[in-house]
mmCIF file of C-alpha atoms and ligand atoms in Angstrom:
data_model
loop_
_atom_site.group_PDB
_atom_site.id
_atom_site.type_symbol
_atom_site.label_atom_id
_atom_site.label_comp_id
_atom_site.label_asym_id
_atom_site.label_seq_id
_atom_site.Cartn_x
_atom_site.Cartn_y
_atom_site.Cartn_z
ATOM 1 C CA UNK A 601 121.253 73.405 71.240
ATOM 2 C CA UNK A 602 121.829 75.704 74.206
ATOM 3 C CA UNK A 603 118.742 76.098 76.345
ATOM 4 C CA UNK A 604 117.920 77.529 79.711
ATOM 5 C CA UNK A 605 117.203 74.947 82.402
ATOM 6 C CA UNK A 606 115.584 75.837 85.740
ATOM 7 C CA UNK A 607 116.055 73.226 88.457
ATOM 8 C CA UNK A 608 116.443 72.857 92.207
ATOM 9 C CA UNK A 609 119.841 74.027 93.462
ATOM 10 C CA UNK A 610 122.251 71.578 95.104
ATOM 11 C CA UNK A 611 125.518 71.750 97.018
ATOM 12 C CA UNK A 612 127.455 71.259 93.761
ATOM 13 C CA UNK A 613 126.063 74.643 92.617
ATOM 14 C CA UNK A 614 127.567 76.557 95.555
ATOM 15 C CA UNK A 615 130.570 77.929 93.650
ATOM 16 C CA UNK A 616 128.333 79.291 90.896
ATOM 17 C CA UNK A 617 125.817 80.732 93.355
ATOM 18 C CA UNK A 618 128.539 82.351 95.515
ATOM 19 C CA UNK A 619 130.132 83.888 92.403
ATOM 20 C CA UNK A 620 126.761 85.388 91.402
ATOM 21 C CA UNK A 621 126.311 86.815 94.915
ATOM 22 C CA UNK A 622 129.655 88.590 94.631
ATOM 23 C CA UNK A 623 128.889 90.271 91.307
ATOM 24 C CA UNK A 624 125.212 91.027 91.958
ATOM 25 C CA UNK A 625 125.018 92.425 95.508
ATOM 26 C CA UNK A 626 126.654 95.215 97.518
ATOM 27 C CA UNK A 627 126.528 93.051 100.665
ATOM 28 C CA UNK A 628 126.778 89.473 99.362
ATOM 29 C CA UNK A 629 126.183 86.355 101.436
ATOM 30 C CA UNK A 630 129.480 84.515 101.916
ATOM 31 C CA UNK A 631 129.973 81.045 100.459
ATOM 32 C CA UNK A 632 129.976 79.733 104.060
ATOM 33 C CA UNK A 633 126.598 81.331 104.845
ATOM 34 C CA UNK A 634 125.129 79.978 101.615
ATOM 35 C CA UNK A 635 126.535 76.518 102.355
ATOM 36 C CA UNK A 636 125.130 76.520 105.890
ATOM 37 C CA UNK A 637 121.737 77.656 104.644
ATOM 38 C CA UNK A 638 121.623 75.079 101.894
ATOM 39 C CA UNK A 639 122.798 72.127 103.981
ATOM 40 C CA UNK A 640 121.481 72.846 107.509
ATOM 41 C CA UNK A 641 118.338 74.937 107.088
ATOM 42 C CA UNK A 642 115.377 72.620 106.582
ATOM 43 C CA UNK A 643 113.224 75.583 105.474
ATOM 44 C CA UNK A 644 115.590 76.699 102.698
ATOM 45 C CA UNK A 645 115.113 75.879 99.034
ATOM 46 C CA UNK A 646 117.261 76.923 96.115
ATOM 47 C CA UNK A 647 116.535 77.160 92.401
ATOM 48 C CA UNK A 648 119.184 77.702 89.751
ATOM 49 C CA UNK A 649 119.059 78.794 86.129
ATOM 50 C CA UNK A 650 121.617 76.928 84.062
ATOM 51 C CA UNK A 651 122.683 77.845 80.554
ATOM 52 C CA UNK A 652 125.239 75.757 78.698
ATOM 53 C CA UNK A 653 126.236 74.051 82.005
ATOM 54 C CA UNK A 654 126.855 77.407 83.707
ATOM 55 C CA UNK A 655 124.829 78.751 86.645
ATOM 56 C CA UNK A 656 123.609 82.120 85.335
ATOM 57 C CA UNK A 657 120.941 82.822 87.935
ATOM 58 C CA UNK A 658 119.631 81.648 91.271
ATOM 59 C CA UNK A 659 116.839 82.166 93.760
ATOM 60 C CA UNK A 660 116.850 81.334 97.474
ATOM 61 C CA UNK A 661 113.674 81.063 99.551
ATOM 62 C CA UNK A 662 112.640 79.993 103.051
ATOM 63 C CA UNK A 663 109.312 78.184 103.400
ATOM 64 C CA UNK A 664 107.831 78.940 106.802
ATOM 65 C CA UNK A 665 104.319 77.694 107.669
ATOM 66 C CA UNK A 666 102.695 78.188 104.251
ATOM 67 C CA UNK A 667 104.589 81.398 103.491
ATOM 68 C CA UNK A 668 107.579 81.775 101.202
ATOM 69 C CA UNK A 669 110.249 84.330 102.178
ATOM 70 C CA UNK A 670 112.378 85.074 99.129
ATOM 71 C CA UNK A 671 115.904 85.948 100.260
ATOM 72 C CA UNK A 672 117.735 86.491 97.020
ATOM 73 C CA UNK A 673 117.186 86.490 93.284
ATOM 74 C CA UNK A 674 120.178 87.179 91.068
ATOM 75 C CA UNK A 675 120.985 86.898 87.384
ATOM 76 C CA UNK A 676 124.450 87.271 85.869
ATOM 77 C CA UNK A 677 124.904 90.755 84.348
ATOM 78 C CA UNK A 678 125.606 89.066 80.982
ATOM 79 C CA UNK A 679 122.241 87.286 80.966
ATOM 80 C CA UNK A 680 119.877 90.002 82.188
ATOM 81 C CA UNK A 681 116.755 91.122 80.290
ATOM 82 C CA UNK A 682 116.453 87.668 78.729
ATOM 83 C CA UNK A 683 113.728 86.473 81.091
ATOM 84 C CA UNK A 684 116.041 84.345 83.248
ATOM 85 C CA UNK A 685 114.731 86.045 86.406
ATOM 86 C CA UNK A 686 111.177 85.522 85.168
ATOM 87 C CA UNK A 687 111.822 81.815 84.580
ATOM 88 C CA UNK A 688 113.230 81.444 88.112
ATOM 89 C CA UNK A 689 110.243 83.183 89.718
ATOM 90 C CA UNK A 690 107.735 81.252 87.597
ATOM 91 C CA UNK A 691 109.237 77.851 88.473
ATOM 92 C CA UNK A 692 109.684 78.766 92.141
ATOM 93 C CA UNK A 693 106.009 79.822 92.389
ATOM 94 C CA UNK A 694 104.795 76.614 90.719
ATOM 95 C CA UNK A 695 106.945 74.346 92.885
ATOM 96 C CA UNK A 696 106.446 76.084 96.244
ATOM 97 C CA UNK A 697 102.678 76.427 95.710
ATOM 98 C CA UNK A 698 102.562 72.664 95.127
ATOM 99 C CA UNK A 699 104.534 72.300 98.363
ATOM 100 C CA UNK A 700 101.905 74.333 100.225
ATOM 101 C CA UNK A 701 103.003 77.967 100.104
ATOM 102 C CA UNK A 702 99.918 80.169 99.851
ATOM 103 C CA UNK A 703 101.717 83.514 99.950
ATOM 104 C CA UNK A 704 105.152 84.870 99.097
ATOM 105 C CA UNK A 705 107.004 87.919 100.353
ATOM 106 C CA UNK A 706 110.332 89.721 99.964
ATOM 107 C CA UNK A 707 112.045 93.012 100.625
ATOM 108 C CA UNK A 708 113.650 95.093 97.911
ATOM 109 C CA UNK A 709 115.668 98.315 97.832
ATOM 110 C CA UNK A 710 113.441 101.245 96.960
ATOM 111 C CA UNK A 711 115.758 102.202 94.065
ATOM 112 C CA UNK A 712 115.893 98.701 92.520
ATOM 113 C CA UNK A 713 113.602 99.272 89.526
ATOM 114 C CA UNK A 714 114.650 96.038 87.771
ATOM 115 C CA UNK A 715 113.736 93.853 90.745
ATOM 116 C CA UNK A 716 110.497 95.738 91.469
ATOM 117 C CA UNK A 717 109.522 95.327 87.793
ATOM 118 C CA UNK A 718 110.256 91.603 87.929
ATOM 119 C CA UNK A 719 108.189 91.056 91.076
ATOM 120 C CA UNK A 720 105.264 93.179 89.904
ATOM 121 C CA UNK A 721 105.167 91.179 86.673
ATOM 122 C CA UNK A 722 104.377 88.128 88.820
ATOM 123 C CA UNK A 723 101.688 89.757 90.955
ATOM 124 C CA UNK A 724 103.709 91.011 93.932
ATOM 125 C CA UNK A 725 102.339 94.229 95.430
ATOM 126 C CA UNK A 726 104.038 96.857 97.566
ATOM 127 C CA UNK A 727 102.678 96.382 101.086
ATOM 128 C CA UNK A 728 104.930 98.324 103.463
ATOM 129 C CA UNK A 729 108.032 100.492 103.723
ATOM 130 C CA UNK A 730 110.922 99.986 106.171
ATOM 131 C CA UNK A 731 112.629 103.360 106.463
ATOM 132 C CA UNK A 732 116.437 103.291 106.362
ATOM 133 C CA UNK A 733 116.481 99.481 106.436
ATOM 134 C CA UNK A 734 119.728 98.886 104.506
ATOM 135 C CA UNK A 735 122.791 99.517 106.664
ATOM 136 C CA UNK A 736 125.273 100.204 103.843
ATOM 137 C CA UNK A 737 123.517 103.317 102.486
ATOM 138 C CA UNK A 738 120.475 103.864 104.707
ATOM 139 C CA UNK A 739 118.120 103.101 101.822
ATOM 140 C CA UNK A 740 114.469 102.222 102.466
ATOM 141 C CA UNK A 741 113.188 98.676 101.926
ATOM 142 C CA UNK A 742 109.888 98.006 100.221
ATOM 143 C CA UNK A 743 108.064 94.936 101.490
ATOM 144 C CA UNK A 744 106.126 93.135 98.766
ATOM 145 C CA UNK A 745 103.572 90.342 99.075
ATOM 146 C CA UNK A 746 101.865 88.015 96.620
ATOM 147 C CA UNK A 747 98.786 86.057 97.751
HETATM 148 C C1 LIG B 885 116.441 91.817 89.222
HETATM 149 C C2 LIG B 885 117.030 90.774 88.277
HETATM 150 C C3 LIG B 885 117.078 89.426 89.015
HETATM 151 C C4 LIG B 885 116.126 90.652 87.033
HETATM 152 O O1 LIG B 885 116.560 89.553 86.252
HETATM 153 P P1 LIG B 885 116.325 89.485 84.668
HETATM 154 O O2 LIG B 885 116.597 88.092 84.242
HETATM 155 O O3 LIG B 885 117.086 90.563 83.996
HETATM 156 O O4 LIG B 885 114.768 89.799 84.574
HETATM 157 P P2 LIG B 885 113.777 89.464 83.355
HETATM 158 O O5 LIG B 885 114.513 89.564 82.042
HETATM 159 O O6 LIG B 885 113.064 88.213 83.635
HETATM 160 O O7 LIG B 885 112.773 90.711 83.466
HETATM 161 C C5 LIG B 885 111.508 90.562 84.056
HETATM 162 C C6 LIG B 885 110.840 91.919 84.184
HETATM 163 O O8 LIG B 885 111.527 92.721 85.131
HETATM 164 C C7 LIG B 885 111.551 94.082 84.697
HETATM 165 N N1 LIG B 885 112.938 94.488 84.491
HETATM 166 C C8 LIG B 885 114.039 93.681 84.412
HETATM 167 N N2 LIG B 885 115.145 94.416 84.285
HETATM 168 C C9 LIG B 885 114.758 95.701 84.270
HETATM 169 C C10 LIG B 885 115.445 96.943 84.192
HETATM 170 N N3 LIG B 885 116.783 96.985 84.063
HETATM 171 N N4 LIG B 885 114.725 98.078 84.259
HETATM 172 C C11 LIG B 885 113.384 98.066 84.388
HETATM 173 N N5 LIG B 885 112.655 96.911 84.463
HETATM 174 C C12 LIG B 885 113.339 95.757 84.418
HETATM 175 C C13 LIG B 885 110.737 94.156 83.436
HETATM 176 O O9 LIG B 885 109.403 94.429 83.817
HETATM 177 C C14 LIG B 885 110.851 92.731 82.903
HETATM 178 O O10 LIG B 885 109.738 92.349 82.143
HETATM 179 P P3 LIG B 885 109.804 92.327 80.521
HETATM 180 O O11 LIG B 885 111.059 91.570 80.154
HETATM 181 O O12 LIG B 885 108.569 91.638 80.144
HETATM 182 O O13 LIG B 885 109.894 93.745 80.145
HETATM 183 C C15 LIG B 885 118.454 91.198 87.792
HETATM 184 O O14 LIG B 885 118.399 92.518 87.298
HETATM 185 C C16 LIG B 885 119.526 91.139 88.880
HETATM 186 O O15 LIG B 885 120.120 90.082 89.114
HETATM 187 N N6 LIG B 885 119.784 92.255 89.550
HETATM 188 C C17 LIG B 885 120.848 92.326 90.598
HETATM 189 C C18 LIG B 885 120.460 91.552 91.825
HETATM 190 C C19 LIG B 885 119.163 92.074 92.433
HETATM 191 O O16 LIG B 885 118.961 93.274 92.564
HETATM 192 N N7 LIG B 885 118.278 91.126 92.837
HETATM 193 C C20 LIG B 885 117.025 91.449 93.470
HETATM 194 C C21 LIG B 885 117.197 91.580 94.931
HETATM 195 S S1 LIG B 885 115.657 91.974 95.730
#
């Protein structure tokens, strides 16, 4: 039976994660940047969502002195609205809270209703606005926190 598995990401997942970056973001992280982050950054943790041996979603976070900075959450366009993003956030919160994170934060494009909906579902609140933060289109960033 095919079932969704959420687990920690590893170097072997880099191709799948880099492919998701390309299809999900206007300014994707390169495979090299992802590789460096995963292998050299002691603060970085990755979670992947795997379905039928395929990486269909991932989440990257930095854990810095009891705070979790979520860098990226992405789900393959073919697997959206099936609670894959929710499963990634839920597992990440459980694991990183056990590891000592007392608060989590992220920034999201003001127009990204899907992502804002996902984060609000898990108790993130809008805390601040960074005007014109995104260089590609001058869009504002909303800073969200969850305590
Ligand atoms: C944001 C993203 C990760 C959501 O993943 P997903 O697996 O589709 O999300 P889920 O199915 O778990 O949805 C969780 C909640 O988010 C909200 N949501 C998700 N997609 C939505 C949409 N298109 N419109 C409005 N709300 C949406 C809903 O509140 C949903 O709760 P519900 O299913 O109980 O109604 C996905 O749309 C994505 O990869 N987007 C492109 C990359 C991106 O923008 N990442 C975020 C960067 S900050």
